[in-house]
mmCIF file of C-alpha atoms in Angstrom:
data_model
loop_
_atom_site.group_PDB
_atom_site.id
_atom_site.type_symbol
_atom_site.label_atom_id
_atom_site.label_comp_id
_atom_site.label_asym_id
_atom_site.label_seq_id
_atom_site.Cartn_x
_atom_site.Cartn_y
_atom_site.Cartn_z
ATOM 1 C CA MET A 1 -47.022 -38.933 -27.619
ATOM 2 C CA THR A 2 -45.019 -42.100 -27.247
ATOM 3 C CA VAL A 3 -41.287 -42.012 -27.841
ATOM 4 C CA GLY A 4 -41.095 -44.536 -30.652
ATOM 5 C CA GLY A 5 -40.522 -44.975 -34.349
ATOM 6 C CA ALA A 6 -38.909 -42.064 -36.134
ATOM 7 C CA LEU A 7 -38.978 -39.787 -33.078
ATOM 8 C CA ALA A 8 -37.040 -42.357 -30.987
ATOM 9 C CA ARG A 9 -34.430 -42.619 -33.748
ATOM 10 C CA MET A 10 -34.098 -38.867 -33.907
ATOM 11 C CA ILE A 11 -33.634 -38.614 -30.174
ATOM 12 C CA ARG A 12 -31.070 -41.376 -30.236
ATOM 13 C CA SER A 13 -29.016 -39.461 -32.797
ATOM 14 C CA SER A 14 -27.179 -37.545 -30.123
ATOM 15 C CA ALA A 15 -24.001 -35.578 -30.669
ATOM 16 C CA ASP A 16 -21.838 -38.469 -29.355
ATOM 17 C CA ARG A 17 -23.460 -41.043 -31.600
ATOM 18 C CA PRO A 18 -20.991 -42.834 -33.954
ATOM 19 C CA THR A 19 -21.089 -41.745 -37.557
ATOM 20 C CA ASP A 20 -20.924 -45.275 -39.002
ATOM 21 C CA ASP A 21 -24.538 -46.175 -38.089
ATOM 22 C CA ALA A 22 -26.356 -48.768 -40.116
ATOM 23 C CA GLU A 23 -28.408 -47.552 -43.067
ATOM 24 C CA GLU A 24 -31.839 -46.179 -42.197
ATOM 25 C CA ARG A 25 -34.747 -48.350 -43.334
ATOM 26 C CA CYS A 26 -38.428 -48.003 -44.103
ATOM 27 C CA ASP A 27 -40.530 -48.939 -41.047
ATOM 28 C CA LEU A 28 -43.034 -50.734 -43.261
ATOM 29 C CA CYS A 29 -41.046 -52.772 -45.793
ATOM 30 C CA ARG A 30 -37.486 -52.440 -44.395
ATOM 31 C CA ALA A 31 -36.072 -51.086 -47.743
ATOM 32 C CA PRO A 32 -33.200 -48.626 -47.479
ATOM 33 C CA ILE A 33 -34.449 -45.026 -47.472
ATOM 34 C CA ALA A 34 -32.923 -41.692 -48.508
ATOM 35 C CA ALA A 35 -32.200 -38.977 -45.960
ATOM 36 C CA ASP A 36 -35.083 -36.863 -47.301
ATOM 37 C CA HIS A 37 -37.726 -39.616 -46.973
ATOM 38 C CA ARG A 38 -41.373 -39.083 -46.070
ATOM 39 C CA HIS A 39 -43.098 -40.034 -42.842
ATOM 40 C CA LEU A 40 -46.338 -41.784 -41.999
ATOM 41 C CA TYR A 41 -48.207 -41.015 -38.793
ATOM 42 C CA ASP A 42 -49.484 -44.078 -36.948
ATOM 43 C CA THR A 43 -52.669 -42.775 -35.276
ATOM 44 C CA SER A 44 -53.062 -45.729 -32.936
ATOM 45 C CA ARG A 45 -49.533 -45.593 -31.525
ATOM 46 C CA GLU A 46 -49.183 -41.781 -31.970
ATOM 47 C CA GLU A 47 -45.806 -41.925 -33.601
ATOM 48 C CA ALA A 48 -44.125 -41.139 -36.888
ATOM 49 C CA LEU A 49 -42.770 -43.943 -39.108
ATOM 50 C CA CYS A 50 -40.098 -43.559 -41.751
ATOM 51 C CA ALA A 51 -41.411 -44.531 -45.252
ATOM 52 C CA CYS A 52 -39.594 -45.286 -48.498
ATOM 53 C CA ARG A 53 -40.933 -43.659 -51.628
ATOM 54 C CA ALA A 54 -42.838 -46.787 -52.734
ATOM 55 C CA CYS A 55 -44.597 -47.101 -49.334
ATOM 56 C CA SER A 56 -45.359 -43.395 -49.007
ATOM 57 C CA VAL A 57 -47.053 -43.314 -52.420
ATOM 58 C CA LEU A 58 -49.503 -45.949 -51.132
ATOM 59 C CA PHE A 59 -50.770 -43.453 -48.550
ATOM 60 C CA VAL A 60 -51.208 -40.351 -50.758
ATOM 61 C CA GLU A 61 -54.977 -40.731 -50.585
ATOM 62 C CA ASP A 62 -56.352 -40.229 -47.040
ATOM 63 C CA ALA A 63 -58.541 -43.323 -47.179
ATOM 64 C CA ALA A 64 -55.596 -45.632 -48.091
ATOM 65 C CA GLY A 65 -54.514 -46.048 -44.490
ATOM 66 C CA ASP A 66 -58.055 -46.699 -43.283
ATOM 67 C CA GLY A 67 -57.458 -44.080 -40.584
ATOM 68 C CA HIS A 68 -54.533 -45.997 -39.121
ATOM 69 C CA TYR A 69 -51.676 -44.501 -41.193
ATOM 70 C CA ARG A 70 -51.654 -40.922 -42.513
ATOM 71 C CA LEU A 71 -48.998 -39.525 -44.830
ATOM 72 C CA VAL A 72 -47.406 -36.512 -43.148
ATOM 73 C CA PRO A 73 -47.732 -33.549 -45.557
ATOM 74 C CA GLU A 74 -44.733 -31.505 -46.600
ATOM 75 C CA ARG A 75 -46.212 -27.946 -46.590
ATOM 76 C CA ARG A 76 -44.901 -25.154 -44.384
ATOM 77 C CA VAL A 77 -46.635 -21.802 -44.050
ATOM 78 C CA ARG A 78 -45.178 -18.823 -42.212
ATOM 79 C CA LEU A 79 -47.895 -17.120 -40.225
ATOM 80 C CA PRO A 80 -48.345 -13.629 -38.749
ATOM 81 C CA ALA A 81 -47.999 -13.523 -34.964
ATOM 82 C CA VAL A 82 -50.432 -15.820 -33.160
ATOM 83 C CA GLU A 83 -51.310 -14.907 -29.566
ATOM 84 C CA THR A 84 -50.556 -18.180 -27.698
ATOM 85 C CA GLY A 85 -50.960 -16.946 -24.128
ATOM 86 C CA PRO A 86 -54.709 -17.889 -24.010
ATOM 87 C CA LEU A 87 -53.769 -21.405 -25.203
ATOM 88 C CA GLY A 88 -52.028 -21.984 -21.868
ATOM 89 C CA VAL A 89 -48.416 -21.977 -23.124
ATOM 90 C CA PRO A 90 -46.048 -21.735 -20.164
ATOM 91 C CA VAL A 91 -42.961 -21.414 -22.431
ATOM 92 C CA GLY A 92 -41.966 -19.641 -25.661
ATOM 93 C CA LEU A 93 -41.236 -22.791 -27.634
ATOM 94 C CA ALA A 94 -44.213 -25.056 -28.346
ATOM 95 C CA TYR A 95 -46.372 -26.742 -30.958
ATOM 96 C CA PHE A 96 -50.121 -27.408 -31.141
ATOM 97 C CA VAL A 97 -51.591 -30.430 -32.895
ATOM 98 C CA PRO A 98 -55.341 -30.511 -33.706
ATOM 99 C CA ARG A 99 -56.811 -34.057 -33.402
ATOM 100 C CA THR A 100 -59.531 -35.667 -35.496
ATOM 101 C CA ASP A 101 -61.834 -35.652 -32.487
ATOM 102 C CA GLY A 102 -61.727 -31.862 -32.297
ATOM 103 C CA THR A 103 -59.284 -31.613 -29.351
ATOM 104 C CA VAL A 104 -55.963 -29.918 -29.593
ATOM 105 C CA SER A 105 -52.851 -31.104 -27.771
ATOM 106 C CA ALA A 106 -50.001 -28.748 -27.007
ATOM 107 C CA HIS A 107 -46.435 -29.826 -26.609
ATOM 108 C CA TYR A 108 -43.181 -28.179 -25.663
ATOM 109 C CA PRO A 109 -39.746 -29.632 -26.180
ATOM 110 C CA SER A 110 -37.701 -30.304 -23.038
ATOM 111 C CA PRO A 111 -34.523 -32.215 -22.145
ATOM 112 C CA ALA A 112 -36.757 -35.190 -21.321
ATOM 113 C CA GLY A 113 -38.701 -35.121 -24.594
ATOM 114 C CA ALA A 114 -42.035 -33.430 -25.340
ATOM 115 C CA THR A 115 -44.335 -32.392 -22.475
ATOM 116 C CA ARG A 116 -47.971 -32.504 -23.441
ATOM 117 C CA TRP A 117 -51.222 -30.939 -22.230
ATOM 118 C CA GLU A 118 -54.696 -30.391 -23.654
ATOM 119 C CA VAL A 119 -55.632 -26.938 -24.984
ATOM 120 C CA ASP A 120 -58.924 -25.411 -23.942
ATOM 121 C CA ALA A 121 -61.380 -25.910 -26.890
ATOM 122 C CA GLY A 122 -62.748 -22.342 -26.615
ATOM 123 C CA ALA A 123 -59.240 -20.816 -26.569
ATOM 124 C CA TRP A 124 -58.336 -22.741 -29.754
ATOM 125 C CA ARG A 125 -61.548 -21.589 -31.494
ATOM 126 C CA GLU A 126 -60.593 -18.015 -30.555
ATOM 127 C CA ALA A 127 -57.074 -18.458 -31.970
ATOM 128 C CA VAL A 128 -58.546 -19.808 -35.221
ATOM 129 C CA ALA A 129 -60.985 -16.856 -35.423
ATOM 130 C CA LYS A 130 -57.999 -14.447 -35.131
ATOM 131 C CA CYS A 131 -55.771 -16.434 -37.553
ATOM 132 C CA PRO A 132 -58.044 -18.212 -40.119
ATOM 133 C CA GLU A 133 -55.092 -20.137 -41.590
ATOM 134 C CA LEU A 134 -55.178 -22.352 -38.475
ATOM 135 C CA ALA A 135 -58.508 -23.741 -39.631
ATOM 136 C CA GLY A 136 -56.646 -25.533 -42.416
ATOM 137 C CA VAL A 137 -54.170 -27.368 -40.173
ATOM 138 C CA GLU A 138 -54.545 -31.106 -40.991
ATOM 139 C CA PRO A 139 -55.465 -33.022 -37.835
ATOM 140 C CA GLU A 140 -52.769 -35.301 -36.447
ATOM 141 C CA VAL A 141 -50.176 -34.569 -39.140
ATOM 142 C CA GLU A 142 -49.668 -30.802 -39.068
ATOM 143 C CA ALA A 143 -49.064 -28.403 -36.221
ATOM 144 C CA LEU A 144 -48.867 -24.739 -35.292
ATOM 145 C CA LEU A 145 -45.212 -24.315 -34.303
ATOM 146 C CA VAL A 146 -44.342 -21.267 -32.209
ATOM 147 C CA ASN A 147 -41.048 -19.854 -30.996
ATOM 148 C CA THR A 148 -41.287 -16.646 -28.927
ATOM 149 C CA ALA A 149 -38.344 -17.586 -26.654
ATOM 150 C CA ARG A 150 -35.504 -15.075 -26.402
ATOM 151 C CA ASN A 151 -37.492 -12.404 -28.277
ATOM 152 C CA GLN A 152 -38.088 -14.546 -31.327
ATOM 153 C CA ARG A 153 -41.271 -14.120 -33.298
ATOM 154 C CA GLN A 154 -41.658 -17.350 -35.291
ATOM 155 C CA HIS A 155 -45.128 -18.781 -36.071
ATOM 156 C CA TRP A 156 -45.525 -21.607 -38.622
ATOM 157 C CA ILE A 157 -47.843 -24.320 -39.809
ATOM 158 C CA VAL A 158 -45.509 -27.275 -40.262
ATOM 159 C CA PRO A 159 -45.641 -31.067 -40.681
ATOM 160 C CA VAL A 160 -45.491 -32.912 -37.342
ATOM 161 C CA ASP A 161 -42.175 -34.488 -38.291
ATOM 162 C CA ASP A 162 -40.603 -30.982 -38.106
ATOM 163 C CA CYS A 163 -41.895 -30.798 -34.532
ATOM 164 C CA PHE A 164 -40.388 -34.224 -33.763
ATOM 165 C CA ARG A 165 -37.029 -33.056 -35.210
ATOM 166 C CA LEU A 166 -37.206 -30.015 -32.891
ATOM 167 C CA VAL A 167 -37.907 -32.169 -29.852
ATOM 168 C CA ALA A 168 -34.896 -34.376 -30.757
ATOM 169 C CA LEU A 169 -32.683 -31.315 -31.243
ATOM 170 C CA VAL A 170 -33.596 -29.832 -27.864
ATOM 171 C CA ARG A 171 -33.134 -33.130 -26.111
ATOM 172 C CA ARG A 172 -29.740 -33.678 -27.795
ATOM 173 C CA GLU A 173 -28.372 -30.144 -27.177
ATOM 174 C CA TRP A 174 -29.757 -29.296 -23.734
ATOM 175 C CA ARG A 175 -27.188 -28.933 -20.952
ATOM 176 C CA GLY A 176 -27.741 -28.101 -17.320
ATOM 177 C CA LEU A 177 -30.837 -26.321 -15.920
ATOM 178 C CA SER A 178 -31.120 -23.518 -18.476
ATOM 179 C CA GLY A 179 -30.094 -25.379 -21.642
ATOM 180 C CA GLY A 180 -26.469 -24.336 -21.760
ATOM 181 C CA ASP A 181 -24.805 -22.480 -24.624
ATOM 182 C CA ARG A 182 -25.672 -24.982 -27.393
ATOM 183 C CA VAL A 183 -29.444 -25.456 -27.334
ATOM 184 C CA TRP A 184 -30.630 -21.866 -28.162
ATOM 185 C CA PRO A 185 -28.312 -21.332 -31.129
ATOM 186 C CA ALA A 186 -29.365 -24.750 -32.399
ATOM 187 C CA VAL A 187 -33.061 -23.761 -32.020
ATOM 188 C CA GLU A 188 -32.489 -20.497 -33.845
ATOM 189 C CA GLN A 189 -30.694 -22.282 -36.658
ATOM 190 C CA PHE A 190 -33.604 -24.791 -36.897
ATOM 191 C CA PHE A 191 -36.045 -21.905 -37.414
ATOM 192 C CA ALA A 192 -33.716 -20.067 -39.785
ATOM 193 C CA GLU A 193 -33.634 -23.148 -42.017
ATOM 194 C CA LEU A 194 -37.424 -23.498 -42.218
ATOM 195 C CA THR A 195 -38.625 -22.590 -45.671
ATOM 196 C CA GLU A 196 -42.150 -22.208 -46.951
ATOM 197 C CA ARG A 197 -43.434 -25.042 -49.081
ATOM 198 C CA PRO A 198 -46.916 -25.132 -50.679
#
């Protein structure tokens, strides 16, 4: 995933960033946008774009973006525990994004951004067989988000922009080799604030 668009802005919003930043604007029409705005996923550049209400409404129907832009859904679903070991996860904090071509990419947040690798197709099919809710994850714009670090047991289907926010949070809060004393409380708070949305 490229570090651009909305993700780049999230990453730049570090703790030492001045609070008098210019107003955030829609990436399509440049209109001012509210803090709780929607996002579009640009499939060719693999990045999220901020969208004002008027622009986001244009992409409610999947065909509207002609496959180039997809409106990121808002639903969040808490899942029972999903066994991620067979998916090749080397860490306890990761997210998995199915693609329209049938592949699945896995990512884990790091101080340098998101590290990415491809998931074995057979392992993903096995995970879906054990957790049928995963079959409904919308390609490109939703993800399986997992946090088993530090004895946590968090498994969610979330919009990809939640994953981008988590990447930005980890990058902003990480200190030293192990993360320091700020990153893990921030990650726990991030998951505590996730709420289910239909």
